[in-house]
Short mmCIF file of N, CA, C and O in Angstrom, two decimals:
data_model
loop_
_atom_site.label_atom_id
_atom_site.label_comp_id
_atom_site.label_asym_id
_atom_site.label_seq_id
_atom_site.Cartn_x
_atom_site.Cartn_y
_atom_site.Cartn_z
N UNK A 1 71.33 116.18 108.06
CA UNK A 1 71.21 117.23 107.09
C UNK A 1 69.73 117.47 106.82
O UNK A 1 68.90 116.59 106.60
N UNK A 2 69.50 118.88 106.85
CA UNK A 2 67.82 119.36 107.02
C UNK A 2 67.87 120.01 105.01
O UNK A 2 68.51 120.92 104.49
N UNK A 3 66.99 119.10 104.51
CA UNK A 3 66.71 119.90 103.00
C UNK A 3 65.64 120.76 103.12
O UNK A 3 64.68 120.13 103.56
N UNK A 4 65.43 121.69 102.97
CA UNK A 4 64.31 122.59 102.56
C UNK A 4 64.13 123.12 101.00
O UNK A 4 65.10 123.12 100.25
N UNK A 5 63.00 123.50 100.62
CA UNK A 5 62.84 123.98 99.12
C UNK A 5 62.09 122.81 98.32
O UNK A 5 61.65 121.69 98.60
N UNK A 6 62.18 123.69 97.07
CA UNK A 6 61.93 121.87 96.39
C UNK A 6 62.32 120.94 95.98
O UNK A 6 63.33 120.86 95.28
N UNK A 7 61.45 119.84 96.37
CA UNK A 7 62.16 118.46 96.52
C UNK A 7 62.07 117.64 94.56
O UNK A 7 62.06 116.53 94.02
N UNK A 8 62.05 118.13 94.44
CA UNK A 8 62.47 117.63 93.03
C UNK A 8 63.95 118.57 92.23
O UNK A 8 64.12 119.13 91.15
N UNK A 9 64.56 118.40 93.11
CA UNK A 9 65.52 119.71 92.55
C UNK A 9 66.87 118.80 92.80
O UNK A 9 66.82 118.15 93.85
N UNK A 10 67.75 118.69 92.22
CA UNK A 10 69.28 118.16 93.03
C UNK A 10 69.61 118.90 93.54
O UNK A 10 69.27 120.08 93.39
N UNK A 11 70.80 118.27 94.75
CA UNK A 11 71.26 118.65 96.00
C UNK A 11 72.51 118.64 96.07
O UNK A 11 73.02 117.98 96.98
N UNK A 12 73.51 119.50 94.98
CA UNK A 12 74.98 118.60 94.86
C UNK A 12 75.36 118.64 96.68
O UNK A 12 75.05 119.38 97.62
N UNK A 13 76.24 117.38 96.52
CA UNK A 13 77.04 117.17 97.61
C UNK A 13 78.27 116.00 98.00
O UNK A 13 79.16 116.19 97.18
N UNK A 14 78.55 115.23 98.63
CA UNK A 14 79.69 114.67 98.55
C UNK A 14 79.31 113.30 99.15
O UNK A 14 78.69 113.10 100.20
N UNK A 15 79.89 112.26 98.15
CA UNK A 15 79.55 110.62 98.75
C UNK A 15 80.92 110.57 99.02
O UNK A 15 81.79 111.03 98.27
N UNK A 16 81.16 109.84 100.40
CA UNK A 16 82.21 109.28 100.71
C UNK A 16 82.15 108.26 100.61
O UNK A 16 81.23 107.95 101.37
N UNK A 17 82.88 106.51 99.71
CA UNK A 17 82.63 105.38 99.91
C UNK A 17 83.04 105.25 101.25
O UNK A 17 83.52 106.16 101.93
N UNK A 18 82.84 104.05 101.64
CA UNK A 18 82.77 103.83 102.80
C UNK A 18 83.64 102.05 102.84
O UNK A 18 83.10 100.94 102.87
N UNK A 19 84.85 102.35 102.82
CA UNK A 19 85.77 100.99 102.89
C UNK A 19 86.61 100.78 104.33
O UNK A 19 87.28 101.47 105.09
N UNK A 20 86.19 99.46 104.21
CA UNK A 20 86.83 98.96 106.02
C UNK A 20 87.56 97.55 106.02
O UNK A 20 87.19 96.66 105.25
N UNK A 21 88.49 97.38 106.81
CA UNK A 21 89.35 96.36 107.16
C UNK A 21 89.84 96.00 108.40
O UNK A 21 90.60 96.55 109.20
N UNK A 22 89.11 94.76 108.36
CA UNK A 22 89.77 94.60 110.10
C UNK A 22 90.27 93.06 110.10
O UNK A 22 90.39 92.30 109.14
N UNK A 23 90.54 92.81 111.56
CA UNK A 23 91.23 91.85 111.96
C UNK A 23 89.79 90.86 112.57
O UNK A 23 88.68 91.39 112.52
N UNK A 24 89.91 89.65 113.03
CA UNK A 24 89.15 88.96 113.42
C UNK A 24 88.83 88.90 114.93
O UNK A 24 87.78 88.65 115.52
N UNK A 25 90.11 89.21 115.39
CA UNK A 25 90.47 89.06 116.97
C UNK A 25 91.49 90.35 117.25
O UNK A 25 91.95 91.00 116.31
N UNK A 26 91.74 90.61 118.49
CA UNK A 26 93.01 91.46 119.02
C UNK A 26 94.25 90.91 119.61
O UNK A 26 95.20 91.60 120.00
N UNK A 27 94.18 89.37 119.64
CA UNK A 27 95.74 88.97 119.79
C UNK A 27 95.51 87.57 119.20
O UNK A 27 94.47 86.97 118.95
N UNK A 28 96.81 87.25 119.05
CA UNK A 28 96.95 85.97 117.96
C UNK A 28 98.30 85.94 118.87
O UNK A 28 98.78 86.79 119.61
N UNK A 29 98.96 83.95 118.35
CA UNK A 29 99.80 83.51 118.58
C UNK A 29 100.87 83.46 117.55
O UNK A 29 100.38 84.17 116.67
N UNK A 30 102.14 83.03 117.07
CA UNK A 30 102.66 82.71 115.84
C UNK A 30 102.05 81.30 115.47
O UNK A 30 101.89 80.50 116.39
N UNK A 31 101.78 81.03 114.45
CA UNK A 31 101.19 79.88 113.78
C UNK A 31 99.67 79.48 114.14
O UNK A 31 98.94 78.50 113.96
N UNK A 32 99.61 80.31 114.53
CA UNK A 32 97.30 80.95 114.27
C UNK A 32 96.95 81.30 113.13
O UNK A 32 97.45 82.08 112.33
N UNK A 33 95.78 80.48 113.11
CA UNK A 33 95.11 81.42 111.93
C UNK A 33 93.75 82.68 112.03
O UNK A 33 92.61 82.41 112.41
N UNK A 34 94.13 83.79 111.67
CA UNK A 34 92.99 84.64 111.76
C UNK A 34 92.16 84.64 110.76
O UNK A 34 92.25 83.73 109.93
N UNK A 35 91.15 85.70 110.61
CA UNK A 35 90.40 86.06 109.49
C UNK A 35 90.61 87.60 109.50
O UNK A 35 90.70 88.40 110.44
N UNK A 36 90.68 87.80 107.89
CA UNK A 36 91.00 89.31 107.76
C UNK A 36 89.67 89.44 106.85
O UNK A 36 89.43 88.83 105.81
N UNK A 37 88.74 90.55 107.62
CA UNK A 37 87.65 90.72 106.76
C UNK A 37 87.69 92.56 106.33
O UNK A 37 88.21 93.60 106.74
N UNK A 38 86.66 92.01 105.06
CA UNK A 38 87.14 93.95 104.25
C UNK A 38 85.54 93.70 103.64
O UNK A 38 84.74 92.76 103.53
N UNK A 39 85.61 95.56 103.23
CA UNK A 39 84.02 95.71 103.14
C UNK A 39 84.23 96.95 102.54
O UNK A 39 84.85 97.93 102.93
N UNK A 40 83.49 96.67 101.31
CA UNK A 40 83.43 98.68 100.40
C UNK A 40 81.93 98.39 100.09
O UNK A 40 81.16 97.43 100.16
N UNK A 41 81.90 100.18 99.59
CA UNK A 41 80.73 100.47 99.57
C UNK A 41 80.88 100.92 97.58
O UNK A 41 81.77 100.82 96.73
N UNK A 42 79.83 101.27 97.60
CA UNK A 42 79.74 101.96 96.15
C UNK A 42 80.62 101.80 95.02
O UNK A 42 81.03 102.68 94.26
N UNK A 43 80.92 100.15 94.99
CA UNK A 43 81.71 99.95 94.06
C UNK A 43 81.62 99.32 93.09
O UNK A 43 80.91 98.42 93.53
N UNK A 44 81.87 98.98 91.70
CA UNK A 44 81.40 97.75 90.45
C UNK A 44 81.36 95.79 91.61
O UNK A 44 81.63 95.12 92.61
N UNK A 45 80.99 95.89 90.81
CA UNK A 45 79.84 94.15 91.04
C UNK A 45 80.99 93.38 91.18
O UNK A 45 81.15 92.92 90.05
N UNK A 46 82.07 92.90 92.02
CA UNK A 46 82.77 91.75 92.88
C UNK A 46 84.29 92.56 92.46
O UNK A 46 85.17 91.78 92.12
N UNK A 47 84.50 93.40 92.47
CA UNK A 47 85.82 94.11 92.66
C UNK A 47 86.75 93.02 93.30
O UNK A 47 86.47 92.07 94.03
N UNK A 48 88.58 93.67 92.54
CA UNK A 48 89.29 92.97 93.39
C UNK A 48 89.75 94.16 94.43
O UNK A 48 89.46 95.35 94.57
N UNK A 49 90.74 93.09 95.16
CA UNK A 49 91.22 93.95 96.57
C UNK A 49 92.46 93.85 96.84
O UNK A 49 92.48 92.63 96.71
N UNK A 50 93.61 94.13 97.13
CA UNK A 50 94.42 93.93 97.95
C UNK A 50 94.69 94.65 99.08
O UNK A 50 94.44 95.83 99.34
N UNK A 51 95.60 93.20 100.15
CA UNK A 51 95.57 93.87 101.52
C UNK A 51 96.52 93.81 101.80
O UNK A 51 97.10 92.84 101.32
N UNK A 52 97.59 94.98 102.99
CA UNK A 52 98.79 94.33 103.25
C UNK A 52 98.66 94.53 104.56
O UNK A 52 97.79 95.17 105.15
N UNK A 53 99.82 93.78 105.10
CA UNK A 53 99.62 93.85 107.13
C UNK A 53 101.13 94.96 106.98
O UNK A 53 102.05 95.14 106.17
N UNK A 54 100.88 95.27 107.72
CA UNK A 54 102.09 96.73 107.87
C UNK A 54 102.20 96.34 109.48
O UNK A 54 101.37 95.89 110.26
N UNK A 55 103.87 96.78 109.67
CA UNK A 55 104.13 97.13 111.23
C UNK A 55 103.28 98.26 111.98
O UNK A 55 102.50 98.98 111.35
N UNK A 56 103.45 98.36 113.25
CA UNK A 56 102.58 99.51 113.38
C UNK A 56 103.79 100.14 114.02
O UNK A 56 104.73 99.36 114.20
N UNK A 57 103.99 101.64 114.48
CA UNK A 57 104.82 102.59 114.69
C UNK A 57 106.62 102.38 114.01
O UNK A 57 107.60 101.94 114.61
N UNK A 58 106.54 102.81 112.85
CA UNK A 58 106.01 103.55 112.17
C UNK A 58 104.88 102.60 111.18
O UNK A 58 105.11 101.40 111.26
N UNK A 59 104.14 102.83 110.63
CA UNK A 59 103.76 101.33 109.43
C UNK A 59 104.25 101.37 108.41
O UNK A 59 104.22 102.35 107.65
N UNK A 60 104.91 100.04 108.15
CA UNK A 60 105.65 99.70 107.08
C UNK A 60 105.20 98.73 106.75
O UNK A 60 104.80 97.89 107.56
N UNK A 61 105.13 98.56 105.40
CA UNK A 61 105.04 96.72 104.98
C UNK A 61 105.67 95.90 105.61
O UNK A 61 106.84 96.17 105.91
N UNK A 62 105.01 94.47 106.04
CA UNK A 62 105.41 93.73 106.34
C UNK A 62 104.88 92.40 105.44
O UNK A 62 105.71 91.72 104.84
N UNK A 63 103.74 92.15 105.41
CA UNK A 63 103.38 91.27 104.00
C UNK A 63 102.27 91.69 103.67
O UNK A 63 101.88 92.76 104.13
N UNK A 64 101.39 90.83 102.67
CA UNK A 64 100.23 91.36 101.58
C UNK A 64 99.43 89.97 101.89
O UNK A 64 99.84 88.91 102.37
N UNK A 65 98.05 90.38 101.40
CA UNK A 65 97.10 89.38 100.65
C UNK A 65 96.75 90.22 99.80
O UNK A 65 96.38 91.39 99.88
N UNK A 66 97.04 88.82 98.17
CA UNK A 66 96.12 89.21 96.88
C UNK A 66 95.22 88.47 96.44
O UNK A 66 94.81 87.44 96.99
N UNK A 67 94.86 88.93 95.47
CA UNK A 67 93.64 88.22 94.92
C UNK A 67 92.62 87.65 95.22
O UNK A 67 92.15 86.57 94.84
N UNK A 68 92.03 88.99 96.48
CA UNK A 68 90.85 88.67 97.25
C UNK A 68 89.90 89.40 96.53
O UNK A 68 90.16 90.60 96.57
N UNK A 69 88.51 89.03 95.67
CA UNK A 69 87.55 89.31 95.82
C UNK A 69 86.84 89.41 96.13
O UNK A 69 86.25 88.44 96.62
N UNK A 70 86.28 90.65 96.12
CA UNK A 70 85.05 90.95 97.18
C UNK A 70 83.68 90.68 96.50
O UNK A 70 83.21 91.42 95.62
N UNK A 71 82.96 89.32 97.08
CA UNK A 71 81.46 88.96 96.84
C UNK A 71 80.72 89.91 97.80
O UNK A 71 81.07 90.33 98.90
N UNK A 72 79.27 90.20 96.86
CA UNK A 72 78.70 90.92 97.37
C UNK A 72 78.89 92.01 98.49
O UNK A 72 78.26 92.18 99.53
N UNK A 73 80.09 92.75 97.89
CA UNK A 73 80.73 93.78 98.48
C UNK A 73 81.59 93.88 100.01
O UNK A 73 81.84 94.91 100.65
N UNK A 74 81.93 92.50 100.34
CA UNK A 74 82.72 91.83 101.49
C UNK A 74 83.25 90.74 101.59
O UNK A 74 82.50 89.86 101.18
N UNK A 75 84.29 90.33 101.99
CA UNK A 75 85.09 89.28 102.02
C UNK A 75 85.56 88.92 103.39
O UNK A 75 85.50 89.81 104.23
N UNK A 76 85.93 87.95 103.66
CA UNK A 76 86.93 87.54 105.02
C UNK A 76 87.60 86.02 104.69
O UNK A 76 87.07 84.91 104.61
N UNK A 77 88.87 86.45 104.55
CA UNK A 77 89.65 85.33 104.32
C UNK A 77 90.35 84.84 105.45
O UNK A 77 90.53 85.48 106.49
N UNK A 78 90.70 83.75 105.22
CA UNK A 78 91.96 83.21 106.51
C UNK A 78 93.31 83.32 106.22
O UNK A 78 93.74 82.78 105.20
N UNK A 79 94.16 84.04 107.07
CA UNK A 79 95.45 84.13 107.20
C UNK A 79 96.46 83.40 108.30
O UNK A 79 96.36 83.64 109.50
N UNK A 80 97.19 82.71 107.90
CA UNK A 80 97.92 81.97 108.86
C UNK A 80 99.32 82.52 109.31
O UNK A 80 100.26 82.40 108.52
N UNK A 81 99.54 83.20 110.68
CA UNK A 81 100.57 83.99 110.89
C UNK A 81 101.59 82.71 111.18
O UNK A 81 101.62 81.88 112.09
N UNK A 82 102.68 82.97 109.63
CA UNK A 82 104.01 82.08 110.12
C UNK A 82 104.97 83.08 109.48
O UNK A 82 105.44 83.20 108.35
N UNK A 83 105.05 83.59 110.35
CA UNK A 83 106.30 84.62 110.01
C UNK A 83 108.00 84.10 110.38
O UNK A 83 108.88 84.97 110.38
N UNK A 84 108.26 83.05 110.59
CA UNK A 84 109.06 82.71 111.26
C UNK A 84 110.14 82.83 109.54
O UNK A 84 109.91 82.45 108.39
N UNK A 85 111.46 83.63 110.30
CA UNK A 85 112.68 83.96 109.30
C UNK A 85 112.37 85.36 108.56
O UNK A 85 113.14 85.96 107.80
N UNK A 86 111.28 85.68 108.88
CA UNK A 86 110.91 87.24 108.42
C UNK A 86 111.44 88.38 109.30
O UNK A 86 111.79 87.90 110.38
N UNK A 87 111.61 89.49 109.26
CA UNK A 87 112.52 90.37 110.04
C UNK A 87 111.53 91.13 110.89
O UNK A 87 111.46 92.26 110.40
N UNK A 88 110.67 91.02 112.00
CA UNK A 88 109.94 91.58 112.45
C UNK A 88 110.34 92.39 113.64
O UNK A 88 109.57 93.20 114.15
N UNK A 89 111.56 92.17 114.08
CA UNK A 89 112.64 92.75 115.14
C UNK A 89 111.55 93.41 116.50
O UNK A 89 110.45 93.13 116.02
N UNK A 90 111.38 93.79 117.27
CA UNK A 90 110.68 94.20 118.00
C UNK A 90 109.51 94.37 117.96
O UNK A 90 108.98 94.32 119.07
N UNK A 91 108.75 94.59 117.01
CA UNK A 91 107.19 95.18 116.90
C UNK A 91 106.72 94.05 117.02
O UNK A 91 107.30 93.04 116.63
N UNK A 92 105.35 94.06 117.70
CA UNK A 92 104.48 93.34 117.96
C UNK A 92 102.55 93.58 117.70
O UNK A 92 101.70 92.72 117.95
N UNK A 93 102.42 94.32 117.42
CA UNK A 93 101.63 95.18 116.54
C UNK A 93 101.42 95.62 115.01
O UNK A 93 101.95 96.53 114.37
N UNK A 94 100.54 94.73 114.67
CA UNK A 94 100.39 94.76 113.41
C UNK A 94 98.98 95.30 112.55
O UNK A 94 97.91 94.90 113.00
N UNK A 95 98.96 96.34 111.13
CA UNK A 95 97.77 96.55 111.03
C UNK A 95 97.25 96.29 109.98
O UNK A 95 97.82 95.29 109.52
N UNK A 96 95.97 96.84 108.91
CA UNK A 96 95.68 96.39 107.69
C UNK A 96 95.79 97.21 106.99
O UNK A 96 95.39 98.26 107.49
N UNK A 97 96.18 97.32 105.95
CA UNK A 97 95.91 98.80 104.91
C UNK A 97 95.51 97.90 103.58
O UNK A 97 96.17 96.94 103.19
N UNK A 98 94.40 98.33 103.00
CA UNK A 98 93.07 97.62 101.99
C UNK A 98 93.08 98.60 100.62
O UNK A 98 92.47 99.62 100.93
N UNK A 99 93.44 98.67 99.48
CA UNK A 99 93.20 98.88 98.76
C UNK A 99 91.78 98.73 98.06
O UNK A 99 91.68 97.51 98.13
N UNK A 100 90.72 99.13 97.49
CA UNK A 100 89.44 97.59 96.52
C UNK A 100 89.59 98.64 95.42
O UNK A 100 89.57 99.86 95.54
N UNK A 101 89.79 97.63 93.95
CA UNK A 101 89.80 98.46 93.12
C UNK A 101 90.25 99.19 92.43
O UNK A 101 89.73 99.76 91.47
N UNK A 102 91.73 99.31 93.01
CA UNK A 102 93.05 99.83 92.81
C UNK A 102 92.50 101.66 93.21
O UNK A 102 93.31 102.58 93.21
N UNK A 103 91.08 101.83 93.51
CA UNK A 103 91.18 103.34 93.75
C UNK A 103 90.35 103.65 95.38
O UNK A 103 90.39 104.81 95.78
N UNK A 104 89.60 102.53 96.30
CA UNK A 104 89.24 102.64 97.32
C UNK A 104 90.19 102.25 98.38
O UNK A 104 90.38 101.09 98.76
N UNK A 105 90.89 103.55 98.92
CA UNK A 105 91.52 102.81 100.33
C UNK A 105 91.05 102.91 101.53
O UNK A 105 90.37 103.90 101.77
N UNK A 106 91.23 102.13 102.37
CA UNK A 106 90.42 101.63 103.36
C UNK A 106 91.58 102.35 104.70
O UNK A 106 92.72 101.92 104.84
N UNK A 107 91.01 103.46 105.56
CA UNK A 107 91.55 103.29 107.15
C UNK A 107 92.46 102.09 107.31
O UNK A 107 92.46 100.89 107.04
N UNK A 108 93.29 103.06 107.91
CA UNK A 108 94.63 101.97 108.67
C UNK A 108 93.32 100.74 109.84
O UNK A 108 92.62 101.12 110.78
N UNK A 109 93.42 99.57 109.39
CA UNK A 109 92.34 99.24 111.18
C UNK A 109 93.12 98.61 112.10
O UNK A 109 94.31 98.30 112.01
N UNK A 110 92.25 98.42 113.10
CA UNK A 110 93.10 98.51 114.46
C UNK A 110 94.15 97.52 114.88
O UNK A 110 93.97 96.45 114.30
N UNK A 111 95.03 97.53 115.57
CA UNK A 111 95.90 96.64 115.55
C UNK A 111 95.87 95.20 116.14
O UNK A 111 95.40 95.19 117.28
N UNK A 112 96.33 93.67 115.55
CA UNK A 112 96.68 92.71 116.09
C UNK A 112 97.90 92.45 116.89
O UNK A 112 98.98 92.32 116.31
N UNK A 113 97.82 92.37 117.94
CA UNK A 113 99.15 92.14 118.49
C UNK A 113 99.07 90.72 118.77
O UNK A 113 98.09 90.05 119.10
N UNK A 114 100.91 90.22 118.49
CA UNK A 114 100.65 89.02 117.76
C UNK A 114 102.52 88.28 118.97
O UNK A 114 103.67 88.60 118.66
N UNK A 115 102.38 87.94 119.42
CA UNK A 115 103.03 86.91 120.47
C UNK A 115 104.13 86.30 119.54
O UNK A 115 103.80 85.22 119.05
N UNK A 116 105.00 86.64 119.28
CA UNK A 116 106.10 85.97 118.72
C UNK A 116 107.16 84.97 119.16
O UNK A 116 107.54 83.95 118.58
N UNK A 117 107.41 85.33 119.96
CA UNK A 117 108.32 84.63 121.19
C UNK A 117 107.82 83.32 121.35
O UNK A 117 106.61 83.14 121.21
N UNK A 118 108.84 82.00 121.72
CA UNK A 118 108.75 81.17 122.23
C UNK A 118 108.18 81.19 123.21
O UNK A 118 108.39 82.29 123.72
N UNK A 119 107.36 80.41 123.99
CA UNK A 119 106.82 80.82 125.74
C UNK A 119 108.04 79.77 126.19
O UNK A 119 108.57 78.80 125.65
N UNK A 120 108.26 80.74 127.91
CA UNK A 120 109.67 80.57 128.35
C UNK A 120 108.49 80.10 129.90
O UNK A 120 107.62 80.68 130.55
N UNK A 121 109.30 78.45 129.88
CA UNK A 121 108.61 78.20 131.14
C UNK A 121 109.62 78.00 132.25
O UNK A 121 110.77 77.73 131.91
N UNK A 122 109.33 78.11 133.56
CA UNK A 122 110.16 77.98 134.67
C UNK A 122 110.22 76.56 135.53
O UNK A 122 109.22 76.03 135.04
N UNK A 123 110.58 75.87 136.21
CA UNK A 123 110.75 74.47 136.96
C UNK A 123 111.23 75.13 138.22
O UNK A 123 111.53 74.45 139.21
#
């Protein structure tokens, strides 16, 4: 963006915060632990957050993390995938959706695909 005129003058225009959530890795096993890290911008001094992992096509809830605060405007916690007795039926693809603040939401981020299945060996 090119300003011209004078520079002591305001410039209305539009801040987008800038909130993100991702995964640590792109595939995981059942009973791994990842790290789910999150990151806002322009927000009060250690905000809380919540996160949930959603299916992916369509995304639906599948579970949450709460009561993550965000120090110095980022966090990364550890999550231990034991989903075992949970209804995950086919999908294997999982994503983040981040609340901070109860009013910053964060991009769907990219997906973990996550190995559920027993491994099936042959003799």
């Amino acid at each position: 963006m090119k300003v011209t005129g004078s520079h002591n003058k305001s410039h209305p225009g539009d801040v987008t915060p800038a909130t993100a959530v991702a995964w640590s890795c792109r595939r995981a096993w059942h009973g791994e632990k990842v790290k789910v890290y999150l990151h806002a911008e322009l927000t009060r001094k250690d905000p809380t957050a919540a996160v949930r992992i959603c299916k992916q096509e369509p995304i639906e809830d599948f579970d949450s993390l709460s009561g993550i605060v965000l120090s110095a405007y980022a966090s990364g916690c550890e999550y231990e995938i034991a989903w075992k007795g949970k209804a995950y039926l086919k999908c294997r693809e999982f994503v983040l959706k981040a609340k901070v603040d109860e009013t910053l939401e964060a991009d769907v981020s990219a997906p973990l695909y996550v190995d559920l299945d027993e491994p099936e060996f042959s003799m």
